[in-house]
Amino acid sequence: MFGFSPQQIVIDLVVIAMLLLVTLPFHEFAHALAAYRLGDSTARLFGRLTLDPRVHLDPVGALLLVFTVIFGFGLGWAKPTPVNPMNLRYGKWGEAIVAAAGPLSNLALAIAAAIPLRFILATNLHIDFLETVLLLFVVYNVLLMVFNLIPIPPLDGSKVLYALLDPRTAYTVRPMLEQYGPMLLLLLVLLPSFGGVNPLGQIFGLIVDPIVGLLTGVSLR
């Protein structure tokens, strides 16, 4: 037994449900909607232009999310949204806009949850359970936003990076990143487990904590 309290288990289950039913579907829907608005109907043809969580569910990503939320850091994914960059307007910028739409949707959800949390805290209502759930929902959405903006494939930030680079550099760098990026990302995630440095933890500490503090007025330190 891990000694988890019944209240903590309930909080974890509520947060997991919100992430699986709201956060991940909304993230993928944002990709699909941005692509559709920019001229690519691929996601719509595959039935992904919807907020229905069932069509976005990835069993492995969902199971990992459940496991990691229970242990306090939360990492998972939904089924990737199919996009054909050749159909998008604005070339590389269209691809970058579609990619950025996902992380921006996480920011929008974090802001939406932060508003009632600030109201509860400002009025001293002391609804501890709701405060905790809302704060965790903000934290995980900001965490997912920052994580997805890391410029390493297959994360969304890689598409943004390609758009920012000049065409010659992007042509040179993209094949190498696409080939080795997933392995590099896996290494960054697993490195702390083997007693190494924790670059992702340092990045999150520098970026996630201040954003959460700005949105909620709550310090995570």
Coordinates of N, CA and C in Angstrom, one line a residue:
M1 N 0.8 -1.2 0.0 CA 0.0 0.0 0.0 C 0.9 1.2 0.0
F2 N 0.5 2.3 -0.7 CA 1.2 3.5 -0.8 C 0.8 4.6 0.2
G3 N -0.3 4.3 1.0 CA -0.7 5.2 2.0 C -1.4 6.4 1.5
F4 N -2.0 6.4 0.3 CA -2.7 7.5 -0.2 C -4.0 7.7 0.6
S5 N -4.3 8.9 1.0 CA -5.6 9.1 1.7 C -6.8 9.0 0.8
P6 N -7.9 8.7 1.3 CA -9.1 8.7 0.5 C -9.4 10.0 -0.2
Q7 N -9.2 11.1 0.5 CA -9.4 12.4 -0.2 C -8.4 12.6 -1.4
Q8 N -7.2 12.2 -1.2 CA -6.2 12.4 -2.3 C -6.6 11.5 -3.5
I9 N -7.1 10.3 -3.2 CA -7.5 9.4 -4.3 C -8.6 10.1 -5.1
V10 N -9.6 10.6 -4.4 CA -10.7 11.3 -5.0 C -10.3 12.5 -5.8
I11 N -9.4 13.3 -5.3 CA -8.8 14.4 -6.0 C -8.1 14.0 -7.3
D12 N -7.3 12.9 -7.2 CA -6.6 12.4 -8.3 C -7.5 11.9 -9.4
L13 N -8.6 11.2 -9.0 CA -9.6 10.7 -9.9 C -10.3 11.8 -10.6
V14 N -10.7 12.9 -9.9 CA -11.3 14.0 -10.5 C -10.4 14.7 -11.5
V15 N -9.2 14.9 -11.1 CA -8.2 15.6 -12.0 C -8.0 14.7 -13.3
I16 N -7.8 13.4 -13.1 CA -7.6 12.5 -14.2 C -8.8 12.6 -15.2
A17 N -10.0 12.6 -14.6 CA -11.2 12.7 -15.4 C -11.3 14.0 -16.2
M18 N -10.9 15.1 -15.6 CA -10.9 16.4 -16.2 C -9.9 16.5 -17.4
L19 N -8.7 15.8 -17.1 CA -7.7 15.8 -18.2 C -8.1 15.0 -19.4
L20 N -8.6 13.8 -19.1 CA -9.0 12.9 -20.1 C -10.3 13.4 -20.9
L21 N -11.2 14.0 -20.2 CA -12.5 14.4 -20.8 C -12.5 15.8 -21.3
V22 N -11.6 16.6 -20.8 CA -11.6 18.0 -21.2 C -10.3 18.5 -21.9
T23 N -9.2 18.3 -21.1 CA -7.9 18.9 -21.6 C -7.4 18.3 -22.9
L24 N -7.2 17.0 -22.9 CA -6.6 16.3 -24.1 C -7.6 16.4 -25.3
P25 N -8.9 16.2 -25.1 CA -9.8 16.4 -26.3 C -9.7 17.8 -26.8
F26 N -9.7 18.8 -25.9 CA -9.7 20.2 -26.3 C -8.5 20.6 -27.0
H27 N -7.3 20.0 -26.6 CA -6.0 20.2 -27.2 C -6.1 19.7 -28.7
E28 N -6.6 18.5 -28.9 CA -6.6 17.9 -30.2 C -7.6 18.6 -31.1
F29 N -8.8 19.0 -30.5 CA -9.8 19.7 -31.2 C -9.2 21.0 -31.7
A30 N -8.4 21.7 -30.9 CA -7.8 23.0 -31.3 C -6.9 22.8 -32.5
H31 N -6.2 21.7 -32.6 CA -5.4 21.4 -33.8 C -6.3 21.2 -35.0
A32 N -7.3 20.4 -34.8 CA -8.2 20.1 -35.9 C -8.9 21.4 -36.4
L33 N -9.4 22.2 -35.5 CA -10.1 23.4 -35.9 C -9.2 24.4 -36.6
A34 N -7.9 24.6 -36.1 CA -7.0 25.5 -36.7 C -6.7 25.0 -38.2
A35 N -6.5 23.7 -38.3 CA -6.2 23.1 -39.6 C -7.3 23.3 -40.6
Y36 N -8.5 23.1 -40.1 CA -9.7 23.2 -40.9 C -9.9 24.7 -41.4
R37 N -9.7 25.6 -40.4 CA -9.8 27.0 -40.8 C -8.7 27.5 -41.8
L38 N -7.6 26.7 -41.8 CA -6.5 27.1 -42.7 C -6.5 26.3 -44.0
G39 N -7.6 25.5 -44.2 CA -7.8 24.9 -45.5 C -7.6 23.4 -45.5
D40 N -7.3 22.7 -44.4 CA -7.1 21.3 -44.4 C -8.2 20.6 -43.7
S41 N -8.9 19.7 -44.5 CA -10.1 19.0 -43.9 C -9.8 17.6 -43.5
T42 N -8.5 17.3 -43.4 CA -8.1 15.9 -43.0 C -8.7 15.5 -41.7
A43 N -8.5 16.3 -40.7 CA -9.0 15.9 -39.3 C -10.5 15.8 -39.4
R44 N -11.2 16.7 -40.1 CA -12.7 16.6 -40.2 C -13.1 15.3 -40.8
L45 N -12.4 14.9 -41.9 CA -12.7 13.7 -42.6 C -12.6 12.4 -41.7
F46 N -11.6 12.5 -40.8 CA -11.4 11.4 -39.8 C -12.2 11.5 -38.6
G47 N -13.2 12.5 -38.6 CA -14.1 12.6 -37.4 C -13.4 13.2 -36.2
R48 N -12.3 14.0 -36.4 CA -11.6 14.5 -35.2 C -12.0 16.0 -34.9
L49 N -12.8 16.6 -35.8 CA -13.2 18.0 -35.5 C -14.4 18.0 -34.5
T50 N -14.1 17.5 -33.3 CA -15.1 17.4 -32.3 C -14.5 17.4 -30.9
L51 N -15.3 17.7 -29.9 CA -14.8 17.7 -28.5 C -15.1 16.3 -27.9
D52 N -15.7 15.4 -28.6 CA -16.0 14.1 -28.1 C -14.7 13.4 -27.6
P53 N -14.5 13.2 -26.3 CA -13.2 12.6 -25.9 C -13.0 11.2 -26.4
R54 N -14.0 10.5 -26.8 CA -13.8 9.1 -27.3 C -13.0 9.0 -28.5
V55 N -13.2 10.0 -29.4 CA -12.4 9.9 -30.7 C -11.0 10.3 -30.6
H56 N -10.7 11.0 -29.5 CA -9.3 11.5 -29.3 C -8.5 10.6 -28.3
L57 N -9.1 9.6 -27.7 CA -8.5 8.8 -26.7 C -7.4 7.9 -27.3
D58 N -6.2 7.9 -26.7 CA -5.2 7.0 -27.0 C -5.0 6.1 -25.7
P59 N -5.3 4.8 -25.8 CA -5.2 4.0 -24.6 C -3.9 4.1 -23.8
V60 N -2.8 4.0 -24.5 CA -1.5 4.0 -23.9 C -1.2 5.4 -23.2
G61 N -1.5 6.5 -23.9 CA -1.4 7.8 -23.4 C -2.3 8.0 -22.2
A62 N -3.5 7.5 -22.2 CA -4.4 7.6 -21.1 C -4.0 6.9 -19.9
L63 N -3.5 5.7 -20.1 CA -3.0 4.9 -18.9 C -1.8 5.5 -18.3
L64 N -0.9 6.0 -19.1 CA 0.3 6.7 -18.6 C -0.1 8.0 -17.8
L65 N -1.1 8.7 -18.3 CA -1.6 9.9 -17.6 C -2.1 9.5 -16.2
V66 N -2.9 8.4 -16.2 CA -3.5 8.0 -14.9 C -2.4 7.6 -13.9
F67 N -1.4 6.9 -14.4 CA -0.3 6.4 -13.5 C 0.5 7.7 -13.0
T68 N 0.9 8.6 -13.9 CA 1.7 9.7 -13.6 C 1.0 10.7 -12.7
V69 N -0.3 10.9 -12.9 CA -1.0 11.9 -12.0 C -1.0 11.3 -10.6
I70 N -1.2 10.0 -10.4 CA -1.2 9.4 -9.1 C 0.1 9.7 -8.4
F71 N 1.2 9.7 -9.2 CA 2.5 9.9 -8.6 C 3.0 11.4 -8.7
G72 N 2.1 12.3 -9.1 CA 2.3 13.7 -8.8 C 2.9 14.5 -9.9
F73 N 3.1 14.0 -11.2 CA 3.6 14.9 -12.2 C 2.8 14.9 -13.5
G74 N 2.1 13.9 -13.8 CA 1.1 14.0 -14.9 C 1.7 14.1 -16.3
L75 N 1.8 13.0 -17.0 CA 2.3 13.0 -18.4 C 1.5 12.0 -19.2
G76 N 0.9 12.4 -20.3 CA 0.1 11.5 -21.1 C -0.2 12.2 -22.4
W77 N -0.9 11.6 -23.3 CA -1.2 12.1 -24.6 C -2.5 11.6 -25.1
A78 N -3.0 12.3 -26.1 CA -4.2 11.8 -26.9 C -3.8 11.3 -28.2
K79 N -4.7 10.8 -29.0 CA -4.4 10.4 -30.4 C -4.0 11.6 -31.2
P80 N -2.9 11.6 -31.9 CA -2.5 12.7 -32.7 C -3.5 13.1 -33.7
T81 N -3.7 14.4 -33.9 CA -4.6 14.8 -34.9 C -4.0 14.8 -36.3
P82 N -4.6 14.1 -37.3 CA -4.0 14.1 -38.6 C -4.1 15.4 -39.4
V83 N -3.0 15.9 -39.9 CA -3.0 17.1 -40.6 C -2.1 17.0 -41.8
N84 N -2.6 17.5 -43.0 CA -1.8 17.5 -44.2 C -1.3 18.9 -44.4
P85 N 0.0 19.1 -44.1 CA 0.6 20.5 -44.3 C 0.4 21.0 -45.7
M86 N 0.4 20.2 -46.7 CA 0.3 20.6 -48.1 C -1.0 21.4 -48.4
N87 N -2.0 21.1 -47.5 CA -3.3 21.8 -47.8 C -3.5 23.1 -47.0
L88 N -2.5 23.4 -46.2 CA -2.6 24.6 -45.3 C -2.2 25.8 -46.0
R89 N -2.9 26.9 -45.7 CA -2.5 28.2 -46.2 C -1.3 28.7 -45.4
Y90 N -0.6 29.7 -46.0 CA 0.5 30.4 -45.4 C 1.7 29.5 -45.2
G91 N 1.8 28.3 -45.9 CA 3.0 27.5 -45.9 C 3.5 27.1 -44.5
K92 N 4.7 27.3 -44.2 CA 5.3 26.9 -42.9 C 4.6 27.6 -41.7
W93 N 4.1 28.8 -41.9 CA 3.4 29.5 -40.8 C 2.1 28.9 -40.6
G94 N 1.4 28.3 -41.6 CA 0.2 27.6 -41.4 C 0.4 26.4 -40.5
E95 N 1.5 25.6 -40.8 CA 1.8 24.5 -39.9 C 2.1 24.9 -38.5
A96 N 2.8 26.0 -38.4 CA 3.2 26.5 -37.0 C 1.9 26.9 -36.2
I97 N 1.0 27.5 -36.9 CA -0.3 28.0 -36.3 C -1.1 26.8 -35.8
V98 N -1.2 25.8 -36.6 CA -1.9 24.5 -36.2 C -1.2 23.9 -35.0
A99 N 0.1 23.8 -35.1 CA 0.8 23.2 -33.9 C 0.6 24.0 -32.7
A100 N 0.7 25.4 -32.8 CA 0.6 26.2 -31.6 C -0.8 26.2 -31.0
A101 N -1.8 25.9 -31.8 CA -3.2 25.9 -31.3 C -3.4 25.0 -30.2
G102 N -2.7 23.8 -30.2 CA -2.9 22.9 -29.1 C -2.4 23.4 -27.7
P103 N -1.1 23.9 -27.6 CA -0.7 24.5 -26.4 C -1.4 25.7 -25.9
L104 N -1.9 26.5 -26.9 CA -2.7 27.7 -26.6 C -4.0 27.3 -26.0
S105 N -4.5 26.1 -26.4 CA -5.8 25.7 -25.8 C -5.6 25.3 -24.4
N106 N -4.4 24.7 -24.1 CA -4.1 24.4 -22.7 C -4.1 25.7 -21.8
L107 N -3.5 26.8 -22.4 CA -3.4 28.0 -21.7 C -4.8 28.6 -21.5
A108 N -5.7 28.5 -22.5 CA -7.1 28.9 -22.3 C -7.8 28.2 -21.2
L109 N -7.6 26.9 -21.1 CA -8.2 26.1 -20.1 C -7.7 26.5 -18.7
A110 N -6.4 26.7 -18.6 CA -5.8 27.1 -17.4 C -6.4 28.5 -16.9
I111 N -6.5 29.4 -17.8 CA -7.1 30.7 -17.5 C -8.6 30.5 -17.0
A112 N -9.3 29.6 -17.7 CA -10.7 29.4 -17.4 C -10.9 28.8 -16.0
A113 N -9.9 27.9 -15.6 CA -10.0 27.4 -14.2 C -9.5 28.3 -13.2
A114 N -8.5 29.2 -13.6 CA -8.0 30.1 -12.6 C -9.0 31.2 -12.2
I115 N -9.9 31.5 -13.0 CA -10.9 32.6 -12.7 C -11.7 32.2 -11.5
P116 N -12.4 31.0 -11.5 CA -13.2 30.7 -10.2 C -12.3 30.4 -9.0
L117 N -11.0 29.9 -9.3 CA -10.1 29.7 -8.2 C -9.8 31.0 -7.5
R118 N -9.5 32.1 -8.3 CA -9.2 33.4 -7.7 C -10.4 33.9 -7.0
F119 N -11.6 33.7 -7.5 CA -12.8 34.2 -6.8 C -12.9 33.5 -5.4
I120 N -12.7 32.2 -5.4 CA -12.8 31.4 -4.2 C -11.8 31.9 -3.1
L121 N -10.6 32.1 -3.6 CA -9.5 32.6 -2.7 C -9.8 34.0 -2.2
A122 N -10.3 34.9 -3.1 CA -10.5 36.3 -2.8 C -11.7 36.5 -1.8
T123 N -12.6 35.5 -1.8 CA -13.8 35.7 -1.0 C -13.7 34.8 0.3
N124 N -12.6 34.1 0.4 CA -12.3 33.3 1.6 C -13.4 32.3 1.9
L125 N -13.9 31.6 0.8 CA -14.9 30.6 0.9 C -14.4 29.3 1.5
H126 N -13.1 29.1 1.4 CA -12.4 27.9 2.0 C -13.1 26.6 1.5
I127 N -13.2 26.5 0.2 CA -13.7 25.2 -0.3 C -12.5 24.4 -0.7
D128 N -11.9 23.7 0.3 CA -10.6 23.1 0.1 C -10.5 22.1 -1.1
F129 N -11.5 21.3 -1.2 CA -11.5 20.3 -2.2 C -11.5 20.9 -3.6
L130 N -12.4 21.9 -3.8 CA -12.5 22.6 -5.1 C -11.3 23.4 -5.4
E131 N -10.7 24.0 -4.4 CA -9.5 24.8 -4.6 C -8.4 23.9 -5.1
T132 N -8.2 22.8 -4.4 CA -7.2 21.8 -4.8 C -7.3 21.3 -6.3
V133 N -8.6 21.0 -6.6 CA -8.8 20.4 -7.9 C -8.6 21.5 -9.0
L134 N -9.1 22.7 -8.8 CA -8.9 23.8 -9.7 C -7.4 24.1 -9.9
L135 N -6.7 24.2 -8.7 CA -5.3 24.5 -8.8 C -4.5 23.4 -9.6
L136 N -4.8 22.2 -9.3 CA -4.1 21.1 -10.1 C -4.5 21.1 -11.5
F137 N -5.7 21.5 -11.9 CA -6.1 21.6 -13.3 C -5.3 22.7 -14.0
V138 N -5.2 23.8 -13.3 CA -4.4 24.9 -13.8 C -2.9 24.4 -14.0
V139 N -2.3 23.8 -13.0 CA -0.9 23.4 -13.1 C -0.7 22.4 -14.2
Y140 N -1.6 21.4 -14.3 CA -1.4 20.4 -15.4 C -1.6 21.0 -16.8
N141 N -2.5 21.9 -16.9 CA -2.7 22.5 -18.2 C -1.5 23.4 -18.6
V142 N -1.0 24.2 -17.7 CA 0.2 25.0 -17.9 C 1.4 24.1 -18.2
L143 N 1.5 23.0 -17.4 CA 2.6 22.0 -17.6 C 2.5 21.4 -19.0
L144 N 1.3 21.0 -19.5 CA 1.2 20.5 -20.8 C 1.5 21.5 -21.9
M145 N 1.1 22.7 -21.7 CA 1.4 23.8 -22.6 C 2.9 23.9 -22.8
V146 N 3.6 24.1 -21.7 CA 5.1 24.3 -21.8 C 5.8 23.1 -22.3
F147 N 5.3 21.9 -21.9 CA 6.0 20.7 -22.4 C 5.8 20.5 -23.9
N148 N 4.6 20.8 -24.4 CA 4.3 20.7 -25.8 C 5.0 21.7 -26.7
L149 N 5.4 22.8 -26.1 CA 6.1 23.9 -26.8 C 7.7 23.6 -26.8
I150 N 8.1 22.6 -26.2 CA 9.5 22.2 -26.3 C 9.8 21.9 -27.8
P151 N 10.8 22.5 -28.4 CA 11.0 22.3 -29.8 C 11.7 21.0 -30.2
I152 N 11.2 19.9 -29.8 CA 11.7 18.6 -30.1 C 10.6 17.7 -30.7
P153 N 10.7 17.2 -31.8 CA 9.7 16.3 -32.4 C 9.5 15.1 -31.5
P154 N 8.2 14.6 -31.3 CA 7.0 15.0 -32.1 C 6.2 16.1 -31.4
L155 N 6.8 16.9 -30.5 CA 6.0 17.9 -29.8 C 5.7 19.1 -30.7
D156 N 4.7 19.8 -30.4 CA 4.2 20.9 -31.2 C 5.2 22.0 -31.4
G157 N 6.1 22.2 -30.4 CA 7.1 23.2 -30.5 C 8.0 23.0 -31.6
S158 N 8.2 21.8 -32.1 CA 9.1 21.6 -33.2 C 8.6 22.3 -34.5
K159 N 7.3 22.2 -34.7 CA 6.7 22.8 -35.9 C 6.9 24.4 -35.8
V160 N 6.7 24.9 -34.6 CA 6.9 26.3 -34.4 C 8.4 26.7 -34.7
L161 N 9.3 25.9 -34.3 CA 10.7 26.1 -34.5 C 11.0 26.1 -36.0
Y162 N 10.5 25.2 -36.7 CA 10.8 25.1 -38.2 C 10.4 26.4 -38.9
A163 N 9.2 26.9 -38.4 CA 8.7 28.2 -39.1 C 9.6 29.4 -38.7
L164 N 10.2 29.4 -37.6 CA 11.0 30.5 -37.1 C 12.4 30.4 -37.8
L165 N 12.9 29.3 -38.2 CA 14.2 29.1 -38.8 C 14.1 29.6 -40.3
D166 N 15.2 30.0 -40.8 CA 15.3 30.4 -42.2 C 15.2 29.0 -43.0
P167 N 14.7 29.1 -44.2 CA 14.4 27.9 -45.0 C 15.6 26.9 -45.1
R168 N 16.8 27.5 -45.3 CA 18.0 26.6 -45.5 C 18.3 25.9 -44.2
T169 N 18.2 26.6 -43.1 CA 18.5 25.9 -41.8 C 17.4 24.9 -41.5
A170 N 16.2 25.2 -41.7 CA 15.1 24.3 -41.4 C 15.2 23.0 -42.3
Y171 N 15.6 23.2 -43.6 CA 15.8 22.1 -44.5 C 16.9 21.1 -44.0
T172 N 17.9 21.7 -43.3 CA 19.1 20.9 -42.8 C 18.7 20.3 -41.5
V173 N 18.1 21.0 -40.6 CA 17.8 20.6 -39.2 C 16.7 19.6 -39.1
R174 N 15.6 19.8 -39.9 CA 14.4 19.1 -39.7 C 14.5 17.6 -39.8
P175 N 15.2 17.1 -40.9 CA 15.3 15.6 -41.0 C 16.1 15.0 -39.8
M176 N 17.1 15.7 -39.3 CA 17.8 15.2 -38.1 C 17.0 15.2 -36.9
L177 N 16.2 16.3 -36.7 CA 15.4 16.3 -35.5 C 14.2 15.3 -35.5
E178 N 13.7 15.1 -36.7 CA 12.6 14.2 -36.9 C 13.1 12.7 -36.6
Q179 N 14.3 12.5 -36.9 CA 14.9 11.1 -36.7 C 15.3 10.9 -35.3
Y180 N 15.9 11.8 -34.7 CA 16.5 11.6 -33.3 C 15.7 12.3 -32.2
G181 N 14.8 13.2 -32.6 CA 14.0 13.9 -31.6 C 13.3 13.0 -30.6
P182 N 12.5 12.0 -31.0 CA 11.8 11.2 -30.0 C 12.7 10.5 -29.0
M183 N 13.9 10.1 -29.5 CA 14.9 9.4 -28.6 C 15.4 10.5 -27.6
L184 N 15.7 11.7 -28.1 CA 16.2 12.7 -27.2 C 15.1 13.1 -26.2
L185 N 13.9 13.2 -26.6 CA 12.8 13.5 -25.7 C 12.6 12.4 -24.6
L186 N 12.7 11.2 -25.0 CA 12.6 10.1 -24.1 C 13.7 10.1 -23.1
L187 N 14.9 10.4 -23.5 CA 16.1 10.6 -22.6 C 15.9 11.7 -21.6
L188 N 15.3 12.8 -22.0 CA 15.1 13.9 -21.1 C 14.1 13.5 -20.1
V189 N 13.0 12.8 -20.5 CA 12.0 12.3 -19.5 C 12.5 11.3 -18.5
L190 N 13.4 10.4 -19.0 CA 13.8 9.3 -18.2 C 15.1 9.6 -17.4
L191 N 15.8 10.6 -17.8 CA 17.1 10.9 -17.1 C 17.0 11.0 -15.6
P192 N 16.1 11.7 -15.0 CA 16.0 11.8 -13.6 C 15.8 10.5 -12.9
S193 N 15.2 9.5 -13.6 CA 14.9 8.2 -13.0 C 16.2 7.4 -12.7
F194 N 17.3 7.8 -13.4 CA 18.6 7.1 -13.3 C 19.6 7.9 -12.5
G195 N 19.1 8.9 -11.8 CA 19.9 9.7 -10.9 C 20.6 10.9 -11.6
G196 N 20.2 11.1 -12.9 CA 20.9 12.2 -13.6 C 20.3 13.6 -13.3
V197 N 20.7 14.6 -14.1 CA 20.1 15.9 -13.9 C 18.7 15.9 -14.4
N198 N 17.9 16.9 -14.1 CA 16.5 16.9 -14.5 C 16.3 18.2 -15.2
P199 N 16.7 18.2 -16.5 CA 16.5 19.5 -17.3 C 15.1 19.9 -17.5
L200 N 14.2 18.9 -17.6 CA 12.8 19.3 -17.8 C 12.2 19.9 -16.5
G201 N 12.6 19.3 -15.4 CA 12.2 19.9 -14.1 C 12.7 21.3 -13.9
Q202 N 13.9 21.6 -14.3 CA 14.4 22.9 -14.2 C 13.7 23.9 -15.1
I203 N 13.4 23.4 -16.4 CA 12.6 24.2 -17.3 C 11.2 24.5 -16.7
F204 N 10.6 23.5 -16.2 CA 9.2 23.7 -15.6 C 9.3 24.6 -14.4
G205 N 10.3 24.5 -13.6 CA 10.4 25.3 -12.4 C 10.6 26.8 -12.8
L206 N 11.3 27.0 -13.9 CA 11.5 28.4 -14.3 C 10.3 29.0 -15.0
I207 N 9.5 28.2 -15.7 CA 8.5 28.7 -16.5 C 7.1 28.4 -16.0
V208 N 6.8 27.2 -15.6 CA 5.5 26.8 -15.1 C 5.1 27.5 -13.8
D209 N 6.0 27.5 -12.8 CA 5.6 28.1 -11.6 C 5.3 29.5 -11.7
P210 N 6.0 30.4 -12.4 CA 5.6 31.8 -12.5 C 4.3 32.0 -13.2
I211 N 4.0 31.2 -14.3 CA 2.8 31.3 -15.0 C 1.6 30.9 -14.1
V212 N 1.7 29.8 -13.4 CA 0.7 29.4 -12.4 C 0.5 30.5 -11.4
G213 N 1.5 31.1 -10.9 CA 1.4 32.1 -9.9 C 0.7 33.4 -10.4
L214 N 1.0 33.7 -11.7 CA 0.4 34.8 -12.3 C -1.1 34.6 -12.5
L215 N -1.5 33.4 -12.9 CA -2.9 33.1 -13.2 C -3.7 33.0 -11.9
T216 N -3.1 32.4 -10.9 CA -3.9 32.0 -9.7 C -3.6 32.9 -8.5
G217 N -2.4 33.5 -8.5 CA -2.0 34.2 -7.3 C -1.5 33.2 -6.2
V218 N -1.3 32.0 -6.6 CA -0.8 31.0 -5.6 C 0.6 30.6 -5.9
S219 N 1.5 30.6 -5.0 CA 2.9 30.2 -5.2 C 3.0 28.7 -5.0
L220 N 3.7 28.1 -5.9 CA 3.9 26.6 -5.8 C 5.1 26.3 -5.0
R221 N 5.9 27.3 -4.6 CA 7.1 27.0 -3.8 C 6.9 27.3 -2.3

